[in-house]
mmCIF file of C-alpha atoms in Angstrom:
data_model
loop_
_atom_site.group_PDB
_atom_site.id
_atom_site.type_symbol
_atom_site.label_atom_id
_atom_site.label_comp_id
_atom_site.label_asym_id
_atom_site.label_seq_id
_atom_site.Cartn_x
_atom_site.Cartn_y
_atom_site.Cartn_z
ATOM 1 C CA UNK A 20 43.290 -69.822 28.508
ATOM 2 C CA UNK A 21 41.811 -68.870 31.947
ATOM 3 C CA UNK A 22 40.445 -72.348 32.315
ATOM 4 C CA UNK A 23 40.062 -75.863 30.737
ATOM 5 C CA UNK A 24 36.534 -77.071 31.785
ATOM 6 C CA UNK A 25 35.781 -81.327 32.205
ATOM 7 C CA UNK A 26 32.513 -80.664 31.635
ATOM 8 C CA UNK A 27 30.227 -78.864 28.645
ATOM 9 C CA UNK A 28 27.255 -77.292 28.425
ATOM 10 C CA UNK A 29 24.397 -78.145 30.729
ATOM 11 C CA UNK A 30 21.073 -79.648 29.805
ATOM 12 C CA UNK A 31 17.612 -78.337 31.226
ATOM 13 C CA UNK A 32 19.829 -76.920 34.621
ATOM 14 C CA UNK A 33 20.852 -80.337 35.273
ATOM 15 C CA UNK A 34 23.233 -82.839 33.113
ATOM 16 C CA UNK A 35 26.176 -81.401 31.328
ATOM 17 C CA UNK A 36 27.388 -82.540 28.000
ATOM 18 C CA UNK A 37 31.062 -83.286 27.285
ATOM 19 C CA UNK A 38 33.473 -80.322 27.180
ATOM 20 C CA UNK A 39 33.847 -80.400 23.306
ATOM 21 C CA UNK A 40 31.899 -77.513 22.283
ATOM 22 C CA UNK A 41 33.840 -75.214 24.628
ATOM 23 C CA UNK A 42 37.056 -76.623 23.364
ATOM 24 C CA UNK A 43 35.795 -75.914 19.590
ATOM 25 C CA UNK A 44 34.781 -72.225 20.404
ATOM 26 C CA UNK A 45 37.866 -71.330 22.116
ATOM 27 C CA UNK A 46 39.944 -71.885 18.798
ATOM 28 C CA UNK A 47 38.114 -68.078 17.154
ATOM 29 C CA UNK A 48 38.038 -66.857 20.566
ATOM 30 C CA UNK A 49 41.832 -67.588 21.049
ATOM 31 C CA UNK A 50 42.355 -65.733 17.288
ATOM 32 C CA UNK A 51 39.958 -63.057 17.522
ATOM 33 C CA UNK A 52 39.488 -62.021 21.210
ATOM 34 C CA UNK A 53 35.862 -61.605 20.224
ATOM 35 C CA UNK A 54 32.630 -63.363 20.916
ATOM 36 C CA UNK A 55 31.911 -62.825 17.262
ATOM 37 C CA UNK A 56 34.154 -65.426 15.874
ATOM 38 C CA UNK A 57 32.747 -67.587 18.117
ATOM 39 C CA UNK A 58 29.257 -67.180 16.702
ATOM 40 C CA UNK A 59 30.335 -67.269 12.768
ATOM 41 C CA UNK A 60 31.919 -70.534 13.538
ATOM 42 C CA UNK A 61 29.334 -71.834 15.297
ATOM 43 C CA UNK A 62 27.195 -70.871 12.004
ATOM 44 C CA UNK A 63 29.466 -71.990 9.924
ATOM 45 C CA UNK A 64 29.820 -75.158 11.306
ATOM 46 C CA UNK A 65 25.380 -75.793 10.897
ATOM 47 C CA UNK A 66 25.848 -74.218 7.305
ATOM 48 C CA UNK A 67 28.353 -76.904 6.157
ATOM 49 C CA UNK A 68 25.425 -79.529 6.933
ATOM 50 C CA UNK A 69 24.000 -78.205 3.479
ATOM 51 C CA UNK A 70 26.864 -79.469 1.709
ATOM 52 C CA UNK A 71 27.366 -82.512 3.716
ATOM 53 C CA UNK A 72 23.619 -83.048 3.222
ATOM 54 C CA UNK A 73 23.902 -82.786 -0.778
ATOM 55 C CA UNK A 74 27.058 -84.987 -0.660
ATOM 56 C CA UNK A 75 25.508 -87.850 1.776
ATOM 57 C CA UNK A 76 22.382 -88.349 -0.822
ATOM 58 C CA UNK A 77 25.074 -88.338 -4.053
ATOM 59 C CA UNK A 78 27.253 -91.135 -2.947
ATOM 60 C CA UNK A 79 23.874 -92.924 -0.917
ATOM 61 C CA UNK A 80 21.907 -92.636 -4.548
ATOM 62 C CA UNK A 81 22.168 -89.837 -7.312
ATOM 63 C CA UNK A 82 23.445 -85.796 -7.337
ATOM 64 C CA UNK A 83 19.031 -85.839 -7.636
ATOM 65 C CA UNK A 84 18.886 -87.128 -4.035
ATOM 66 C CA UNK A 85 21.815 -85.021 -2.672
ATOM 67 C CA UNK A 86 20.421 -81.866 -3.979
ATOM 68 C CA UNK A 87 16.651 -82.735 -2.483
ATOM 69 C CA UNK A 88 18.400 -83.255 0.848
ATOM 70 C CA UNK A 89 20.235 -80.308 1.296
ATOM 71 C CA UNK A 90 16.768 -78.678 -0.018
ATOM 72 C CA UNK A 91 14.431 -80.140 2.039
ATOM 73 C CA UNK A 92 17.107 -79.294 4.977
ATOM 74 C CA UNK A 93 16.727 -75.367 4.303
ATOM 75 C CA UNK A 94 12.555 -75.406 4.238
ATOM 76 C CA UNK A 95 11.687 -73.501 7.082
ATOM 77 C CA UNK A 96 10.669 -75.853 10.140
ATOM 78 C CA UNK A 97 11.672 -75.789 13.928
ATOM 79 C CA UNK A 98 15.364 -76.267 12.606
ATOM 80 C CA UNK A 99 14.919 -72.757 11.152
ATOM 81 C CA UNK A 100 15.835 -71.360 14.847
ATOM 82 C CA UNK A 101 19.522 -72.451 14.504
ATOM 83 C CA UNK A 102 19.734 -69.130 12.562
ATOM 84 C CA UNK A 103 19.347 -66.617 15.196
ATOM 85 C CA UNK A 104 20.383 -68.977 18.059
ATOM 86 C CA UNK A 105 24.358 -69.916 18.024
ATOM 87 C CA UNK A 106 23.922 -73.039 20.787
ATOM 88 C CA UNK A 107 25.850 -76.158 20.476
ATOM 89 C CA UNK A 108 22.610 -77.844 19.265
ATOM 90 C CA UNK A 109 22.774 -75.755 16.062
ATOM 91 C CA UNK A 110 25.640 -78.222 14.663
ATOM 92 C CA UNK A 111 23.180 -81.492 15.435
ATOM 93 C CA UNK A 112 22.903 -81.819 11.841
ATOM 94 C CA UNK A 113 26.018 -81.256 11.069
ATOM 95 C CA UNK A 114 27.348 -84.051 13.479
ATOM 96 C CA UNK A 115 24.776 -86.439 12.620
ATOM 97 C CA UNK A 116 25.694 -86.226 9.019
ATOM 98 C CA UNK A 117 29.203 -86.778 9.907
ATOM 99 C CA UNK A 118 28.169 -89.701 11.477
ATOM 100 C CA UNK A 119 26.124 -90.581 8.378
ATOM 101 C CA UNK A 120 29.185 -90.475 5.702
ATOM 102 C CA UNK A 121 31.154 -92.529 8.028
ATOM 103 C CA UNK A 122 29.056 -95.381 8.965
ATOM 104 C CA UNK A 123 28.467 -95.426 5.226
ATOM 105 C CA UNK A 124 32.400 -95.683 4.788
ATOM 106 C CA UNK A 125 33.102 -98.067 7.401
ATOM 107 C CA UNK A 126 30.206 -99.867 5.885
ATOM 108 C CA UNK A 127 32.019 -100.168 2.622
ATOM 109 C CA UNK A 128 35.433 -100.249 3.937
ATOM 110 C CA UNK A 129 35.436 -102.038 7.379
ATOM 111 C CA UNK A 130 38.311 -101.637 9.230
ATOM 112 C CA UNK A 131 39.642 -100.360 12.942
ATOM 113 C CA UNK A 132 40.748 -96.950 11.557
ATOM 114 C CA UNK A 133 37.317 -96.313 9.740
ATOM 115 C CA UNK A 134 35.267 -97.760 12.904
ATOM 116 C CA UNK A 135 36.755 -95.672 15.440
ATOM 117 C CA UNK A 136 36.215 -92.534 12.884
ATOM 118 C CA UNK A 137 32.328 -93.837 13.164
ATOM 119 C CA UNK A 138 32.207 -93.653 17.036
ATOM 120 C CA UNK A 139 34.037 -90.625 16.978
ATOM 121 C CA UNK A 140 31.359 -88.719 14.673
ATOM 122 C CA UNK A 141 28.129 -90.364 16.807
ATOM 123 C CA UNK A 142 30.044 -89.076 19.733
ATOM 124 C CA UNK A 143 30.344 -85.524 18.579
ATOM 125 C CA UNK A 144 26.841 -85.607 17.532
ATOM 126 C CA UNK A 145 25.680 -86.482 20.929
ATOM 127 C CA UNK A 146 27.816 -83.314 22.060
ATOM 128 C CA UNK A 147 25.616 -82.030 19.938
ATOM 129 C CA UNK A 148 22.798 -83.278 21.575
ATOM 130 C CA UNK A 149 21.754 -86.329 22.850
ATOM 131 C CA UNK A 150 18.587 -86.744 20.369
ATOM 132 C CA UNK A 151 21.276 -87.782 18.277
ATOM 133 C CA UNK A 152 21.345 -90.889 20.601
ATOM 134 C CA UNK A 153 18.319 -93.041 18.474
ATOM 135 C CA UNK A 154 20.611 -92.771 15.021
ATOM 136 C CA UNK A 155 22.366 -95.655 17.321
ATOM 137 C CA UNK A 156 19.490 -97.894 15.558
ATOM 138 C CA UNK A 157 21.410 -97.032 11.880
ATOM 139 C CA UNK A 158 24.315 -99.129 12.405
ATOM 140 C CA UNK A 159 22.032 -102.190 12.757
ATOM 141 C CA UNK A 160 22.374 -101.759 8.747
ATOM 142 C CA UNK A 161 25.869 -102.493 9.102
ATOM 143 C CA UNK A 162 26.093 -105.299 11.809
ATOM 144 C CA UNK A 163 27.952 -107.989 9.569
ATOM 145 C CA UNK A 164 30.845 -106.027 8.537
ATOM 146 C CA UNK A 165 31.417 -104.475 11.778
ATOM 147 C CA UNK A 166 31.216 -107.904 13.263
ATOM 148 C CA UNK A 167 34.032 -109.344 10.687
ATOM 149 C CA UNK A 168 36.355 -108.771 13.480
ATOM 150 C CA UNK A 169 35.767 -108.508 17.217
ATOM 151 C CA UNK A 170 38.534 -105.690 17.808
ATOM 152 C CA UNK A 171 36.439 -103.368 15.441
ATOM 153 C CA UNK A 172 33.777 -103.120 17.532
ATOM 154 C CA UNK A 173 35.793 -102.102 20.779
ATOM 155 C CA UNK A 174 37.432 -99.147 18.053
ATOM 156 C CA UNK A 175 33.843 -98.129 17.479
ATOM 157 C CA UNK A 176 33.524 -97.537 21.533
ATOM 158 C CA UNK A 177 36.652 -96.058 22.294
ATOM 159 C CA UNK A 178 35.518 -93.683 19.077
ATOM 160 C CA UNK A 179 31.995 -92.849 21.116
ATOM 161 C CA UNK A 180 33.768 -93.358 24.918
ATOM 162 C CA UNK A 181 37.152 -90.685 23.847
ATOM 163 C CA UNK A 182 35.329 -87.171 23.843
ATOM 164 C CA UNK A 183 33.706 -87.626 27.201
ATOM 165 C CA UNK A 184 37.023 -89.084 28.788
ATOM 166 C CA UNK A 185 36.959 -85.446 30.860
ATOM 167 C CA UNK A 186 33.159 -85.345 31.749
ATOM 168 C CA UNK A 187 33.625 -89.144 33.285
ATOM 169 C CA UNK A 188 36.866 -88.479 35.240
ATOM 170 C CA UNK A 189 35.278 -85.378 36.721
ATOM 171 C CA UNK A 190 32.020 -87.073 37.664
ATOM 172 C CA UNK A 191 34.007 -89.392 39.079
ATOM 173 C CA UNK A 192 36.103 -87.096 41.184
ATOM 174 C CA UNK A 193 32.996 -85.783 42.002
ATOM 175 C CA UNK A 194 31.017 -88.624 42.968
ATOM 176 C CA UNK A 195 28.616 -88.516 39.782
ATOM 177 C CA UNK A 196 26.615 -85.351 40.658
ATOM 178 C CA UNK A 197 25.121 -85.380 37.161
ATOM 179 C CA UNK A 198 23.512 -88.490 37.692
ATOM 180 C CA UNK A 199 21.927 -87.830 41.228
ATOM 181 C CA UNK A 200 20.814 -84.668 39.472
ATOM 182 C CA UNK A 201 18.945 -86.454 36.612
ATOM 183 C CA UNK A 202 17.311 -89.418 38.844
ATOM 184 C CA UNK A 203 15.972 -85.999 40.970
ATOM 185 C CA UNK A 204 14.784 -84.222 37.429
ATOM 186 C CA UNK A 205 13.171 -87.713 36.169
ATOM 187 C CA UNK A 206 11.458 -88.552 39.516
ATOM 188 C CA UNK A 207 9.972 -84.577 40.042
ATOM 189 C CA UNK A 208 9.693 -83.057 36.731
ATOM 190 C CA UNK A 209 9.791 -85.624 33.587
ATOM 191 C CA UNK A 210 6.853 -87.953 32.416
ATOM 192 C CA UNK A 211 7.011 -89.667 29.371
ATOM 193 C CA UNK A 212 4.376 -88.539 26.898
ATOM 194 C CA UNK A 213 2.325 -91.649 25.652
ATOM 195 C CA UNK A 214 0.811 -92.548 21.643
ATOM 196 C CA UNK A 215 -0.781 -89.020 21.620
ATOM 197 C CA UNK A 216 2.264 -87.273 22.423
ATOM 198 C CA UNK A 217 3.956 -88.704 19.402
ATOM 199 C CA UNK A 218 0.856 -87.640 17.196
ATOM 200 C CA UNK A 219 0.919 -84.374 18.177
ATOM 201 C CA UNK A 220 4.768 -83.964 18.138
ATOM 202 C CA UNK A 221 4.991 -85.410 14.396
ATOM 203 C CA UNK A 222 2.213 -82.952 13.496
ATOM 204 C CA UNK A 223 4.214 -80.272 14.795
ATOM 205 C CA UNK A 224 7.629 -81.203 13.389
ATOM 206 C CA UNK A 225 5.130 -82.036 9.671
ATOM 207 C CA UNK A 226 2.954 -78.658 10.060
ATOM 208 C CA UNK A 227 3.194 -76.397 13.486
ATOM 209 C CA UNK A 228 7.236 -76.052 12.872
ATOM 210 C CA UNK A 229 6.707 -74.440 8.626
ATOM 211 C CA UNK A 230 3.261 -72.474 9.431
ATOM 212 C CA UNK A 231 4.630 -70.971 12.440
ATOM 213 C CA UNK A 232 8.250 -70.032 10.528
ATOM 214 C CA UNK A 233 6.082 -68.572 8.067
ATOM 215 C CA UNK A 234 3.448 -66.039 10.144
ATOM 216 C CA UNK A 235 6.223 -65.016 11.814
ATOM 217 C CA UNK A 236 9.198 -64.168 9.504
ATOM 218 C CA UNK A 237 6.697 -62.535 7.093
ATOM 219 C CA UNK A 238 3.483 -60.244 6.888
ATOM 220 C CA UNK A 239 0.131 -61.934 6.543
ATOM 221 C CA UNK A 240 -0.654 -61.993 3.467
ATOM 222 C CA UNK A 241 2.882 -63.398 2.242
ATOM 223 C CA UNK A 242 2.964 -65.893 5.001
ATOM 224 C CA UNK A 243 -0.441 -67.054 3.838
ATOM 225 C CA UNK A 244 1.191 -67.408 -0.018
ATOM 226 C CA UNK A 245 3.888 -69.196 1.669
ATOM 227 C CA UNK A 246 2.309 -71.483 3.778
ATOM 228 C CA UNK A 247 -0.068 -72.910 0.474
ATOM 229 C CA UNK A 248 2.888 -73.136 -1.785
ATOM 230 C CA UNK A 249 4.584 -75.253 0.796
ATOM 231 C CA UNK A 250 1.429 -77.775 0.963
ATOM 232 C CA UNK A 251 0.824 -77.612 -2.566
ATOM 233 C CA UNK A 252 4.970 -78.749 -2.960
ATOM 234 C CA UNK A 253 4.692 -81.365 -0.563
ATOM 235 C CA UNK A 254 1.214 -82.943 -2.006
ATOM 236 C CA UNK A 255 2.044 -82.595 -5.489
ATOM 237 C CA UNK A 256 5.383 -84.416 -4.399
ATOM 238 C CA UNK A 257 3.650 -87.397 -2.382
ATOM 239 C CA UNK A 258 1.216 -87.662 -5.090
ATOM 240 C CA UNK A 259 3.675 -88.057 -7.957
ATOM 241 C CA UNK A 260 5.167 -90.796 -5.709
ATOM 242 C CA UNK A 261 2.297 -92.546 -4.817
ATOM 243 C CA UNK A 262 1.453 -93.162 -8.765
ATOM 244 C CA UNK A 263 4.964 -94.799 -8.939
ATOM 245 C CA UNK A 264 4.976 -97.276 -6.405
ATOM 246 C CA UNK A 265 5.717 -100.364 -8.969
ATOM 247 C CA UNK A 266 8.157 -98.693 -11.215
ATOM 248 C CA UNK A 267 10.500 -97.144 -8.079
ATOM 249 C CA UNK A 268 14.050 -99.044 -8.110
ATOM 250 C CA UNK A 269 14.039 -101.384 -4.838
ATOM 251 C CA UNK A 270 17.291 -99.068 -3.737
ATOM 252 C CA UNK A 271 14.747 -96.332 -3.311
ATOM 253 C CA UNK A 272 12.342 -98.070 -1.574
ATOM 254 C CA UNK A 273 14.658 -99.789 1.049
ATOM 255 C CA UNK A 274 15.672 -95.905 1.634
ATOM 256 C CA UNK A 275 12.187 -94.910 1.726
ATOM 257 C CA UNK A 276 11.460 -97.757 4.349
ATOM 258 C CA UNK A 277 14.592 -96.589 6.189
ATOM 259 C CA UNK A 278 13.769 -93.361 6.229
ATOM 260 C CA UNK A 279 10.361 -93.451 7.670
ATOM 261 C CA UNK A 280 11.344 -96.154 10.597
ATOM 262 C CA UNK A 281 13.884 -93.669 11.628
ATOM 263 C CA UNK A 282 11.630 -90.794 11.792
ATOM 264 C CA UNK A 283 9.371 -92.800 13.849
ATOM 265 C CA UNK A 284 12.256 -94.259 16.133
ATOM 266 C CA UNK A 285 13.324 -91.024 16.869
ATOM 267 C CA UNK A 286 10.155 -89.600 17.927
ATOM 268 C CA UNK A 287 9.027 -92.387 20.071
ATOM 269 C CA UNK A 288 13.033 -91.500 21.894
ATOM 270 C CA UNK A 289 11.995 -88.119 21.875
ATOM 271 C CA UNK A 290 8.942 -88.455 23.444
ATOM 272 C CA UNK A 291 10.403 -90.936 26.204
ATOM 273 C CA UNK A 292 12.974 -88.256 27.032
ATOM 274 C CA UNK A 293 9.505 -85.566 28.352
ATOM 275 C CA UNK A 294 6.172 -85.384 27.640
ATOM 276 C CA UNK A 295 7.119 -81.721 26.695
ATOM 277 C CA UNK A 296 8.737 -81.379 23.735
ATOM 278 C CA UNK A 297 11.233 -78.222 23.499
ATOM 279 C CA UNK A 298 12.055 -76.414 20.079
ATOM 280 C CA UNK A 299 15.384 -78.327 19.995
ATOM 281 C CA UNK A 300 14.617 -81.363 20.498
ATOM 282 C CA UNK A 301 12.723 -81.190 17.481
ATOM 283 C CA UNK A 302 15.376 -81.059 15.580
ATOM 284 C CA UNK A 303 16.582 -84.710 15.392
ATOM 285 C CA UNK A 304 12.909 -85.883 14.152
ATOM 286 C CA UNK A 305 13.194 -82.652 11.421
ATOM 287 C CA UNK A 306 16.274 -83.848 9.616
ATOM 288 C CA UNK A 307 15.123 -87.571 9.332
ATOM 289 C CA UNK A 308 11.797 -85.632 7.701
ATOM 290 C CA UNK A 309 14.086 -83.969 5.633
ATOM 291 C CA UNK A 310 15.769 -87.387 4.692
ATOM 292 C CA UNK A 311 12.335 -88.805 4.512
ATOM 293 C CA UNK A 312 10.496 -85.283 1.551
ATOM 294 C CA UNK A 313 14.366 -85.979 -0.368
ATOM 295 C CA UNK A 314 13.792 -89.856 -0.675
ATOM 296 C CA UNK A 315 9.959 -88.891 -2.176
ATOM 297 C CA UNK A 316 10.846 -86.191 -4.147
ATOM 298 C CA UNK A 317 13.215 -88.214 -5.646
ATOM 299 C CA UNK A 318 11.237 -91.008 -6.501
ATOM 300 C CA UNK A 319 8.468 -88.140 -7.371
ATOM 301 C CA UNK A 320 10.880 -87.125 -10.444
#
């Protein structure tokens, strides 16, 4: 209760986020006096995206596709960090599936309270992180009922604009540091990577991200037992698929289509944002991959 920051946490030592998180941590650390409740509700919060994950693919398509997502979420991969490292970018996830569940609800039940719910859950997931920032692209699938009536769109804003109402009016005291910091950052230290770049960062979120989980959490030999029943999983699973190409219901394949331009949207975004790519930034393309393994496995069975 010592202070009530404007402005979150910072990014790469030189944009800050909106004050959310801090908000959200101070609740255990009001209760508790402890930095510990702090960290098991920061874990808690990633751990619900299991459960979120399994209920997003049930009401999408079947319990079959719910349970592969909240599977494929928990295979070891860069996202596999979040368990020893209680940052806000640990409830990305979390937020983006949030996001998920309600575009799907405003999508079936368009209206001004439902919309503004939608902006509010993309807005916390940029809190989370601002990789969340290329799901944007997802409520293209939803364009003609959110354009029924004009007012719904400005609910959708005032959603995404409300959680950053203290970060604005303090850069604006301040006479926008953050952004005179970022031109600086962008102009000495940031160069988009090019085609290559996004090769080599899908191969790492596809192979470096599982291998590397594996030689390090366990001892060699176990790691190498690990690594070829992961591969043998995954081919067996994208061979079953291929062989049903003709018999898969067209819901599946307009998820499967979805899935994989969203994977690719989002690393193209992450590979405009640096050339470098950071173990959480990873993150955003990971869960669409996870989306992506659920939508074959599913069609696989």
């Amino acid at each position: 209760g010592a202070s009530f920051p404007l402005t979150g946490p910072q990014l790469a030592h030189t944009v800050h986020l909106g004050p959310l998180w801090f908000y959200i941590l101070a609740i255990p650390g009001l209760i508790f006096a402890s930095w510990s409740g702090m960290a098991l509700l920061a874990f808690f919060l990633s751990a619900l995206k299991f459960w979120l994950a399994y209920d997003f693919g049930k009401k999408l398509h079947s319990t079959q596709l719910g349970i592969f997502f909240a599977l494929f979420l928990a295979l070891p991969s860069w996202s596999s960090i979040q368990l020893i490292i209680w940052t806000h970018t640990i409830v990305l996830e979390t937020a983006l599936l949030l996001y998920l569940l309600s575009l799907r609800r405003s999508f079936l039940f368009p209206g001004a309270g439902n919309w503004l719910l939608t902006g509010f859950c993309f807005s916390l997931a940029l809190h989370a992180h601002p990789t969340a920032l290329p799901y944007l692209v997802l409520l293209s699938l939803a364009w003609r009922p959110l354009l029924q009536k004009w007012y719904w769109i400005v609910c959708l804003a005032v959603g995404v604009a409300v959680p950053f109402l203290p970060y604005g009016f303090e850069q604006l005291l301040n006479g926008f540091p953050d952004l005179v910091a970022l031109q600086n950052y962008y102009t000495n230290e940031v160069s988009p990577g090019g085609p290559f770049t996004m090769l080599k960062l899908l191969y790492s979120v596809v192979v470096i991200g599982p291998n590397l989980y594996y030689r390090t959490a366990l001892p060699a030999n176990l790691a190498a037992i690990a690594i070829v029943v992961h591969w043998l999983l995954i081919l067996v699973m994208l061979g079953l698929c291929l062989l049903k190409p003709r018999t898969t219901e067209l819901r599946l394949k307009r998820l499967l289509a979805a899935a994989v331009s969203i994977l690719l949207i989002v690393v193209v975004a992450v590979v405009l944002m640096r050339a470098r790519t950071l173990w959480h930034l990873a993150y955003a393309p990971s869960f669409a991959l996870a989306f992506l393994y659920a939508v074959v496995a599913t069609i696989a069975c």
